[in-house]
């Protein structure tokens, strides 16, 4: 029997019999890894443990074998993809005749772990989810093998035609090569067109849960079949699943969509259009505080404020490259007097228009333009999610035009700025990602090698000089330049992509931007894109969830609730409220005939930071009894003393209601 050379990651090359499976080789060379492995990588290619090794795989070199373990992201991907197959097998078992769509793992979406799209013989309901999950557990306990077959495309089409799976046939016809791989769960009615890899058997899947149902269209096309999407999640251990469920319950308590309704902050009304945000008075007031703070900081940093149109000639988007590279996310053109226009998905070309409106000298630079610019993107209905992903939203955009000598300082200032903004709103944990070109030659990178080297160095230097840890991500730069992305960690440990600092080689070239240098000759300026909030809507949604709707005093739409115990005190209550308003505090007076307990509960439900409870004694003494929404009663004090405390909390933008 012939032998081949195999090297397990971290070990020495060893000789094994040719034709053994990866699982068998692991048992021979690393029994601990063999017990844990879900799949493997052979020379970097992900394979099942049943994959057989021979000399052809290695081309004369030792085969590099790396087990895929449950504790890794690759392992989690295998678990979730395999659990999606388990879900489909259970649905087919319970609802014969179901047609299958796709069922991927979801590592990037913290809300879910996987889904499967199906067309069942009847509409599935939430009551069906525990029944399906129970059947999944029954199948998992049977230790049924996942088995791969590589067959011809013709044979695969015939196989799925016989099973009356037209959607799978469509996928095979569109994506399959001369040979395709199909997966079986032996002992079940399930077969899928899939690349894999998968766990060796269903018994490896122990910690999973079904979550919800939603509608979906085949291939995301509203003109195609209506399907049902079953969401679930899965982890390597029950402990991880339990922790995730606990976090999810906390996330539901903080859900910005529910709190938006309860606190009357915003709404989305399908009668006007999906993904379009209505800012109600309470939400609009908070937004104004956010924007006032940002305008104050922008002024201090010598930004110039601009306002630009919401629509422009189609030709502009062709020059910018948005139509060619971003057209699917733009609203369709509209024609006015034979000229086509499109709604803007970005603000950058408009700021370029302001820059180009006159000749610029090096003495004029840097030019820093800032705008709360509303943009529009044709997001698919299945991707829309409250404030977090909308079709119309406002970006706190800034574009900086500067000389090459100025750009390092400008980028550093942008990094300092975004850190200060996040800290002001209570986000102390920030993750920095530096996306660079790396060695990836698959993209059409714009700009010269020298330019990229300078740009990447400038971004890295801004982070290094400040002692900021960051992850360098090779090959993930935008085609037009490298970028720093900033992610915040919220109160329950979730990461949110918000701010960004981006270098752009593209638009200055496309729009032929120039400035006159010291040599009296034209030069190309450097253009930097900078956003702090990112989308104002998304930042607000994250704020709602960060504070579970209990905003700091400076942001709260109502800062003080004045609550008279009896009607005898109503006049005094109005005097107190008027005095607080003169101190620029936002006040609500509750003079309804409810008992004081009901008034306090109402103020608590509205998450008002302070409640002033007024009775006969407070009226006689000219004082107020203060309640704080989380601490309860904190004592009686003079009205002037309370006003001074509240104004201090507002002026310092305090995050905690410290009344000492």
XYZ file of C-alpha atoms in Angstrom:
660
model
C 0.000 0.000 0.000
C 1.413 3.405 -0.980
C 2.035 6.117 1.589
C 1.778 9.893 1.585
C 3.279 12.599 3.777
C 0.892 14.508 6.044
C 1.581 17.349 8.463
C -0.992 18.248 11.100
C -0.870 21.951 11.956
C 1.712 22.453 14.684
C 3.210 18.979 14.253
C 5.876 17.196 12.250
C 5.350 15.522 8.844
C 4.334 11.855 9.114
C 3.755 9.004 6.655
C 0.262 7.527 6.427
C -1.454 5.137 4.049
C -2.842 6.806 0.947
C -6.613 6.795 0.659
C -7.361 7.290 4.337
C -9.991 9.859 5.264
C -9.024 13.034 7.078
C -10.832 11.741 10.158
C -8.838 8.488 10.094
C -5.550 10.361 9.720
C -6.397 12.611 12.654
C -7.111 9.554 14.807
C -3.656 8.208 13.969
C -1.718 11.453 14.465
C -3.670 13.585 16.968
C -6.398 11.760 18.856
C -7.397 14.841 20.898
C -7.977 16.872 17.723
C -9.803 13.925 16.165
C -12.292 13.863 19.057
C -13.078 17.553 18.669
C -12.828 18.091 14.918
C -15.959 18.990 12.988
C -14.266 19.292 9.584
C -10.757 20.152 8.361
C -8.675 22.251 6.013
C -6.393 20.418 3.602
C -3.840 22.762 2.059
C -6.207 25.574 3.024
C -9.328 24.028 1.440
C -12.223 23.222 3.785
C -13.292 19.577 3.551
C -15.388 17.039 5.428
C -13.684 14.575 7.748
C -14.697 11.874 5.238
C -12.507 13.483 2.556
C -9.877 10.971 1.373
C -6.221 11.910 1.066
C -3.878 10.749 -1.646
C -0.672 11.909 -3.326
C -2.584 13.976 -5.896
C -3.832 16.306 -3.140
C -0.314 17.221 -2.116
C 1.602 17.474 -5.420
C 4.619 15.843 -3.817
C 4.672 18.111 -0.736
C 3.373 17.077 2.708
C -0.358 17.610 2.929
C -1.105 20.411 5.417
C -4.061 19.302 7.529
C -5.709 21.655 10.023
C -8.659 20.371 12.058
C -11.642 22.735 12.250
C -12.514 22.881 15.935
C -15.796 23.946 17.578
C -14.226 26.899 19.429
C -13.209 28.679 16.199
C -15.194 30.869 13.799
C -14.710 28.231 11.102
C -16.094 25.644 13.497
C -19.083 27.820 14.361
C -19.757 28.280 10.650
C -19.783 24.495 10.138
C -22.076 23.987 13.139
C -24.561 26.602 11.969
C -24.550 25.503 8.325
C -25.051 21.890 9.384
C -27.862 22.931 11.741
C -29.574 24.744 8.862
C -29.565 21.384 7.008
C -30.932 19.711 10.139
C -33.742 22.291 10.191
C -34.615 21.569 6.551
C -34.622 17.824 7.233
C -37.070 18.313 10.112
C -39.367 20.514 7.996
C -39.402 17.947 5.171
C -40.154 15.222 7.686
C -43.051 17.151 9.235
C -44.386 18.810 6.078
C -43.871 16.504 3.065
C -43.930 18.364 -0.235
C -42.042 21.393 1.120
C -39.867 23.124 -1.498
C -36.429 24.251 -0.318
C -34.596 27.474 -1.084
C -31.283 28.345 0.542
C -30.028 27.853 4.102
C -26.769 29.651 4.947
C -24.952 30.203 8.218
C -24.919 33.800 9.461
C -21.745 34.770 11.306
C -22.013 38.512 10.678
C -25.547 38.976 12.027
C -25.649 38.957 15.852
C -29.421 38.406 15.846
C -29.386 35.005 14.141
C -27.125 32.044 13.453
C -28.662 30.615 10.272
C -31.878 30.465 8.294
C -33.596 28.275 5.738
C -36.082 29.522 3.138
C -38.967 27.156 2.448
C -42.304 26.960 0.664
C -44.338 24.619 2.857
C -47.704 23.064 1.915
C -49.325 25.446 4.389
C -48.282 28.712 5.994
C -46.083 28.046 8.997
C -46.789 29.915 12.248
C -44.856 30.636 15.431
C -46.657 27.683 17.023
C -44.873 25.391 14.541
C -41.378 26.420 15.695
C -41.233 24.324 18.907
C -42.630 21.344 16.972
C -39.927 21.689 14.297
C -37.228 22.177 16.944
C -38.378 19.027 18.773
C -38.109 17.029 15.532
C -34.611 18.482 14.955
C -33.548 17.169 18.367
C -34.997 13.740 17.599
C -33.046 13.573 14.324
C -29.858 14.854 16.019
C -30.007 12.074 18.635
C -30.181 9.393 15.910
C -26.544 10.089 14.990
C -27.388 10.242 11.271
C -24.411 10.789 8.906
C -23.941 13.831 6.673
C -22.787 12.359 3.367
C -21.361 14.163 0.345
C -21.539 12.974 -3.262
C -19.822 14.621 -6.219
C -21.869 14.051 -9.363
C -22.246 15.561 -12.811
C -24.347 18.655 -13.274
C -26.703 16.686 -15.529
C -27.144 13.998 -12.890
C -27.749 16.615 -10.190
C -30.433 18.327 -12.256
C -32.143 15.004 -12.876
C -31.952 14.126 -9.161
C -33.647 17.349 -8.037
C -36.169 17.299 -10.897
C -37.260 13.847 -9.716
C -37.656 15.282 -6.206
C -39.699 18.192 -7.604
C -37.271 20.832 -6.273
C -37.397 23.541 -8.984
C -35.540 26.132 -6.924
C -32.600 23.779 -6.368
C -32.566 23.049 -10.110
C -32.389 26.786 -10.768
C -29.443 27.128 -8.399
C -27.587 24.210 -9.975
C -28.186 25.549 -13.476
C -26.874 28.988 -12.476
C -24.010 28.105 -10.146
C -22.981 24.527 -10.832
C -19.879 23.554 -12.781
C -19.407 20.342 -14.750
C -19.514 18.476 -11.453
C -21.421 19.521 -8.347
C -21.581 18.381 -4.740
C -24.790 17.284 -3.027
C -25.271 16.488 0.646
C -27.516 13.883 2.221
C -28.520 13.361 5.826
C -28.766 9.588 5.618
C -32.055 8.258 6.985
C -33.923 11.521 6.318
C -35.668 12.849 3.189
C -33.175 15.740 2.956
C -30.790 16.285 0.016
C -29.143 19.607 -0.808
C -26.962 21.206 -3.465
C -24.156 22.517 -1.276
C -20.389 23.092 -1.130
C -20.045 22.070 2.522
C -18.226 21.126 4.628
C -20.512 19.683 7.308
C -20.224 17.873 10.609
C -19.771 14.107 10.259
C -23.121 13.268 11.904
C -26.147 14.885 13.505
C -25.048 13.932 17.032
C -22.430 16.723 16.831
C -25.297 19.253 16.942
C -26.444 19.697 20.528
C -26.945 23.416 21.235
C -29.460 25.010 18.881
C -32.697 26.980 19.009
C -35.284 28.199 16.502
C -36.060 31.894 16.791
C -38.586 33.326 14.386
C -40.352 33.323 11.033
C -40.394 36.032 8.397
C -41.324 36.481 4.763
C -38.747 36.328 1.981
C -38.657 36.383 -1.792
C -36.722 33.872 -3.830
C -33.385 35.457 -4.805
C -34.532 38.649 -3.050
C -36.751 39.477 -6.031
C -40.240 40.735 -5.176
C -41.432 39.415 -8.552
C -40.448 35.839 -7.610
C -41.936 33.241 -5.273
C -42.982 34.274 -1.779
C -41.209 32.046 0.757
C -40.992 31.708 4.518
C -37.661 32.181 6.241
C -37.084 30.197 9.426
C -34.379 31.737 11.616
C -32.392 29.888 14.246
C -29.064 29.918 16.002
C -26.571 27.301 17.158
C -23.409 27.144 19.245
C -20.756 24.630 20.160
C -21.996 24.266 23.749
C -25.224 24.701 25.671
C -23.466 27.199 27.948
C -22.726 29.446 24.967
C -26.298 29.130 23.734
C -27.705 29.932 27.190
C -25.481 33.026 27.440
C -26.597 34.142 23.979
C -30.278 33.607 24.858
C -29.825 35.681 28.014
C -28.180 38.448 25.993
C -30.963 38.221 23.415
C -33.604 38.617 26.109
C -31.764 41.716 27.304
C -31.518 42.925 23.697
C -35.292 42.491 23.306
C -35.821 44.553 26.456
C -33.667 47.238 24.866
C -35.054 46.867 21.316
C -35.152 50.371 19.839
C -38.269 49.599 17.799
C -40.335 48.676 20.866
C -38.931 51.547 22.937
C -39.477 53.896 20.014
C -43.213 53.157 20.221
C -43.452 53.174 24.018
C -41.531 56.452 24.416
C -43.092 58.024 21.309
C -39.697 58.648 19.680
C -40.203 57.609 16.060
C -42.280 55.459 13.743
C -42.090 53.744 10.372
C -45.400 53.757 8.516
C -45.826 51.337 5.625
C -48.602 53.479 4.177
C -45.910 56.077 3.428
C -43.178 53.587 2.497
C -40.946 50.994 4.139
C -37.705 52.151 5.698
C -38.720 55.829 5.960
C -38.354 57.293 9.448
C -40.861 59.645 11.086
C -39.188 61.528 13.937
C -41.830 62.273 16.585
C -41.446 65.318 18.890
C -39.605 63.371 21.609
C -37.218 61.747 19.149
C -36.701 64.948 17.193
C -35.823 66.756 20.423
C -33.145 64.167 21.247
C -31.840 64.377 17.695
C -31.558 68.153 18.060
C -29.435 67.711 21.201
C -27.195 65.290 19.319
C -26.808 67.628 16.365
C -26.347 70.762 18.510
C -23.496 69.035 20.333
C -21.892 67.982 17.057
C -22.258 71.432 15.464
C -20.646 72.939 18.563
C -17.669 70.588 18.251
C -17.399 71.075 14.485
C -17.299 74.846 14.918
C -14.561 74.490 17.493
C -12.536 72.487 14.930
C -13.041 75.032 12.155
C -15.342 72.992 9.913
C -17.485 74.871 7.404
C -21.180 73.946 7.340
C -22.828 73.227 4.002
C -26.266 72.166 2.788
C -26.686 70.378 -0.527
C -29.594 69.132 -2.703
C -31.201 65.704 -2.384
C -31.203 65.047 -6.134
C -28.821 65.604 -9.036
C -28.438 64.894 -12.724
C -27.824 61.267 -13.529
C -24.627 62.309 -15.280
C -23.097 63.279 -11.915
C -23.484 59.729 -10.590
C -21.931 58.348 -13.768
C -18.896 60.597 -13.332
C -18.583 59.673 -9.646
C -18.840 55.955 -10.440
C -21.795 55.412 -8.113
C -24.086 54.376 -10.949
C -21.614 51.749 -12.162
C -20.577 50.455 -8.725
C -23.583 51.248 -6.553
C -26.492 51.373 -8.975
C -28.469 48.526 -7.386
C -28.695 50.534 -4.159
C -29.860 53.735 -5.874
C -33.407 54.742 -6.645
C -34.343 54.583 -10.314
C -33.800 57.703 -12.454
C -36.604 60.183 -12.960
C -36.879 62.417 -16.014
C -37.605 66.154 -15.897
C -37.783 67.968 -19.245
C -35.708 65.272 -20.968
C -32.993 65.361 -18.291
C -32.588 62.354 -15.978
C -32.043 62.820 -12.240
C -31.369 60.428 -9.365
C -31.787 60.721 -5.600
C -28.440 60.871 -3.857
C -27.111 57.787 -2.035
C -24.022 59.744 -0.906
C -23.130 63.366 -0.169
C -19.536 63.347 -1.434
C -20.095 64.547 -5.042
C -22.019 67.572 -3.740
C -19.184 68.626 -1.442
C -16.875 68.244 -4.408
C -19.157 70.639 -6.283
C -18.642 73.245 -3.553
C -14.872 72.725 -3.660
C -14.838 73.114 -7.453
C -16.989 76.234 -7.411
C -13.838 78.361 -7.311
C -10.116 77.991 -7.804
C -8.296 76.851 -4.663
C -4.787 77.698 -3.519
C -2.649 75.720 -1.139
C -3.226 78.665 1.208
C -6.968 77.805 1.236
C -6.400 74.243 2.388
C -7.517 72.324 4.264
C -11.166 72.820 3.363
C -13.399 70.949 5.826
C -17.049 70.692 4.764
C -19.606 69.241 7.190
C -23.247 68.456 6.521
C -26.146 66.606 8.067
C -26.949 65.243 4.617
C -30.007 63.078 4.031
C -29.447 60.269 1.525
C -31.639 57.571 -0.005
C -30.838 53.948 -0.713
C -33.053 51.314 -2.305
C -32.591 48.679 0.398
C -34.426 45.383 -0.063
C -37.416 45.013 2.249
C -35.876 41.971 3.948
C -32.833 43.973 5.059
C -34.708 46.931 6.574
C -34.486 47.018 10.379
C -35.989 50.016 12.182
C -33.465 52.822 12.609
C -30.512 50.509 12.038
C -31.084 50.104 8.315
C -33.450 52.443 6.511
C -34.115 53.682 2.987
C -33.827 57.341 3.907
C -31.360 58.510 6.543
C -29.036 61.360 7.452
C -25.248 61.060 7.475
C -23.103 63.419 9.547
C -20.798 63.667 6.582
C -17.587 65.617 6.367
C -15.124 65.783 3.511
C -11.672 67.185 3.968
C -9.650 68.503 1.035
C -6.006 69.004 1.890
C -2.448 68.863 0.624
C -0.357 65.696 1.058
C 1.626 67.520 3.765
C -1.543 68.241 5.769
C -3.278 64.903 5.546
C -1.564 63.108 8.444
C -2.568 65.794 10.911
C -6.123 65.877 9.544
C -6.536 62.115 9.901
C -5.166 62.220 13.438
C -7.611 64.990 14.328
C -10.464 62.888 12.881
C -9.493 59.957 15.100
C -9.343 62.199 18.189
C -12.688 63.713 17.267
C -14.524 60.414 16.916
C -13.112 59.087 20.211
C -14.315 62.223 22.005
C -17.778 61.964 20.434
C -18.179 58.316 21.401
C -17.019 59.052 24.958
C -19.517 61.906 25.300
C -22.369 59.521 24.512
C -21.090 56.835 26.883
C -19.229 54.510 24.515
C -15.892 53.793 26.168
C -15.029 50.559 24.371
C -14.098 51.217 20.749
C -12.666 48.700 18.293
C -10.520 50.068 15.470
C -10.108 48.256 12.163
C -7.585 49.355 9.538
C -8.632 48.002 6.141
C -5.734 47.966 3.664
C -5.087 46.709 0.159
C -2.606 44.047 1.186
C -1.508 41.602 -1.476
C -4.973 41.090 -2.965
C -4.675 41.495 -6.724
C -8.267 40.486 -7.454
C -9.711 43.978 -7.080
C -9.257 46.901 -9.422
C -7.438 49.166 -6.974
C -7.283 52.848 -7.879
C -4.181 54.932 -7.260
C -0.465 54.182 -7.451
C 1.528 51.837 -5.213
C 3.281 54.885 -3.779
C -0.047 56.529 -3.051
C -1.396 53.453 -1.288
C 1.757 53.111 0.783
C 1.488 56.753 1.883
C -2.241 56.484 2.640
C -1.979 53.261 4.644
C 1.001 54.629 6.573
C -0.878 57.841 7.409
C -3.879 55.920 8.787
C -1.713 53.476 10.740
C 0.389 56.321 12.127
C -2.694 58.132 13.435
C -3.631 55.027 15.426
C -0.084 54.152 16.518
C 0.704 57.661 17.766
C -2.316 57.478 20.060
C -1.457 54.025 21.350
C -4.685 52.600 19.968
C -4.862 48.860 19.383
C -6.335 47.963 16.003
C -6.865 45.026 13.699
C -5.205 45.298 10.311
C -7.461 43.674 7.722
C -5.683 42.749 4.518
C -7.577 43.064 1.250
C -10.626 44.763 2.806
C -9.885 48.347 1.795
C -12.379 50.106 -0.435
C -11.337 50.052 -4.086
C -10.734 53.808 -3.842
C -8.509 53.789 -0.743
C -7.738 52.455 2.743
C -9.942 53.259 5.727
C -10.317 53.159 9.489
C -13.639 51.746 10.660
C -14.758 52.307 14.232
C -16.993 49.893 16.108
C -18.395 50.552 19.564
C -19.288 47.947 22.167
C -22.627 48.651 23.791
C -23.906 47.982 27.308
C -24.536 44.275 26.615
C -21.372 43.569 24.628
C -22.604 43.948 21.046
C -20.433 45.627 18.405
C -21.884 48.328 16.148
C -20.186 49.792 13.086
C -20.537 53.574 13.308
C -17.766 56.046 12.453
C -15.258 55.858 9.619
C -12.226 57.728 8.254
C -11.545 56.966 4.587
C -8.867 57.987 2.105
C -10.142 58.494 -1.456
C -7.986 58.197 -4.603
C -11.084 57.948 -6.795
C -13.208 61.088 -6.675
C -10.383 63.666 -6.895
C -9.332 61.981 -10.153
C -12.822 61.527 -11.550
C -13.760 65.146 -10.885
C -10.288 66.500 -11.729
C -9.913 68.377 -8.457
C -7.022 70.822 -8.228
C -5.352 73.398 -6.058
C -2.548 75.781 -7.000
C 0.606 74.924 -5.078
C 3.521 77.044 -3.904
C 5.148 76.371 -7.288
C 2.177 78.102 -8.939
C 1.242 74.835 -10.674
C -1.930 72.714 -10.304
C -1.856 69.730 -7.927
C -4.349 67.049 -6.954
C -5.687 67.458 -3.382
C -6.093 64.567 -0.983
C -9.740 63.845 -0.111
C -10.726 62.287 3.227
C -14.261 61.080 4.035
C -15.164 61.307 7.724
C -18.323 60.307 9.606
C -18.717 60.214 13.390
C -22.294 59.120 14.026
C -22.343 57.483 10.599
C -26.087 57.408 10.047
C -27.817 59.704 12.563
C -30.738 57.254 12.598
C -28.513 54.278 13.314
C -26.566 56.117 16.008
C -29.853 57.093 17.648
C -31.040 53.481 17.486
C -27.827 52.335 19.175
C -28.253 55.061 21.821
C -31.792 53.885 22.579
C -30.536 50.340 23.090
C -27.421 51.443 25.005
C -29.556 53.241 27.599
C -32.657 51.041 27.258
C -34.510 54.313 26.637
C -33.338 55.860 29.944
C -31.332 58.706 28.414
C -28.930 60.902 30.375
C -30.504 64.161 31.550
C -28.969 66.253 28.766
C -30.564 64.030 26.094
C -33.869 63.133 27.779
C -36.867 64.690 25.970
C -38.505 65.403 29.359
C -35.967 66.039 32.095
C -38.253 66.707 35.040
C -41.797 65.561 35.873
C -43.601 67.767 38.388
C -46.136 65.635 40.298
C -48.583 67.329 42.707
C -50.092 64.942 45.266
C -53.431 66.787 45.481
C -55.270 69.435 43.485
C -54.509 71.930 46.299
C -50.870 71.898 45.137
C -51.539 72.320 41.394
C -50.897 76.059 41.392
C -47.578 75.579 43.239
C -46.711 72.801 40.764
C -47.240 75.177 37.851
C -45.026 77.773 39.546
C -42.275 75.174 40.019
C -42.571 74.078 36.384
C -42.393 77.677 35.134
C -39.270 78.307 37.199
C -37.619 75.164 35.788
C -38.470 76.188 32.235
C -36.887 79.588 32.853
C -33.753 77.619 33.747
C -33.964 75.976 30.262
C -35.050 72.607 31.646
C -37.611 70.468 29.836
C -40.563 69.913 32.167
C -43.859 68.029 32.198
C -46.505 68.758 34.827
C -49.036 66.030 35.669
C -52.107 67.678 37.198
C -54.489 64.855 36.314
C -56.685 63.479 39.090
C -54.662 60.244 39.426
C -53.199 59.105 42.730
C -49.546 59.988 43.226
C -48.485 56.334 42.836
C -49.989 56.239 39.338
C -48.305 59.520 38.439
C -44.926 58.187 39.562
C -45.428 54.926 37.618
C -46.286 56.902 34.468
C -43.131 59.020 34.815
C -41.072 55.865 35.463
C -42.477 54.203 32.335
C -41.558 57.310 30.334
C -38.056 57.023 31.861
C -38.041 60.677 32.971
C -34.800 61.273 34.930
C -36.252 63.312 37.822
C -39.664 63.522 39.493
C -40.555 66.336 41.883
C -43.298 65.147 44.246
C -45.160 68.101 45.757
C -47.478 67.983 48.750
C -48.793 70.488 51.268
C -45.524 70.485 53.252
C -43.374 71.118 50.166
C -45.724 73.974 49.157
C -45.598 75.517 52.648
C -41.782 75.264 52.827
C -41.202 76.252 49.187
C -39.266 73.035 48.564
C -39.437 69.924 46.358
C -39.218 66.195 47.173
C -36.924 64.683 44.545
C -37.120 61.191 43.069
C -34.540 59.850 40.626
C -35.828 57.241 38.168
C -33.414 54.460 39.247
C -32.553 55.472 42.839
C -36.029 56.433 44.067
C -36.426 59.098 46.776
C -33.267 61.164 47.248
C -34.589 63.786 49.642
C -36.161 67.200 49.981
C -34.297 70.291 48.772
C -34.941 73.854 47.785
C -36.045 74.486 44.228
C -32.912 76.565 43.551
C -30.723 73.722 44.799
C -32.436 71.241 42.485
C -32.254 73.642 39.535
C -28.535 74.109 40.060
C -28.012 70.339 40.196
C -30.066 69.680 37.071
C -28.403 72.475 35.101
C -24.966 71.159 36.076
C -25.862 67.671 34.826
C -27.078 69.154 31.528
C -24.181 71.565 30.968
C -21.559 68.881 31.642
C -23.476 66.307 29.589
C -23.239 63.956 32.551
C -24.020 60.310 31.872
C -24.991 59.511 35.489
C -27.503 61.469 37.587
C -25.155 62.377 40.426
C -27.034 64.819 42.688
C -24.344 65.160 45.384
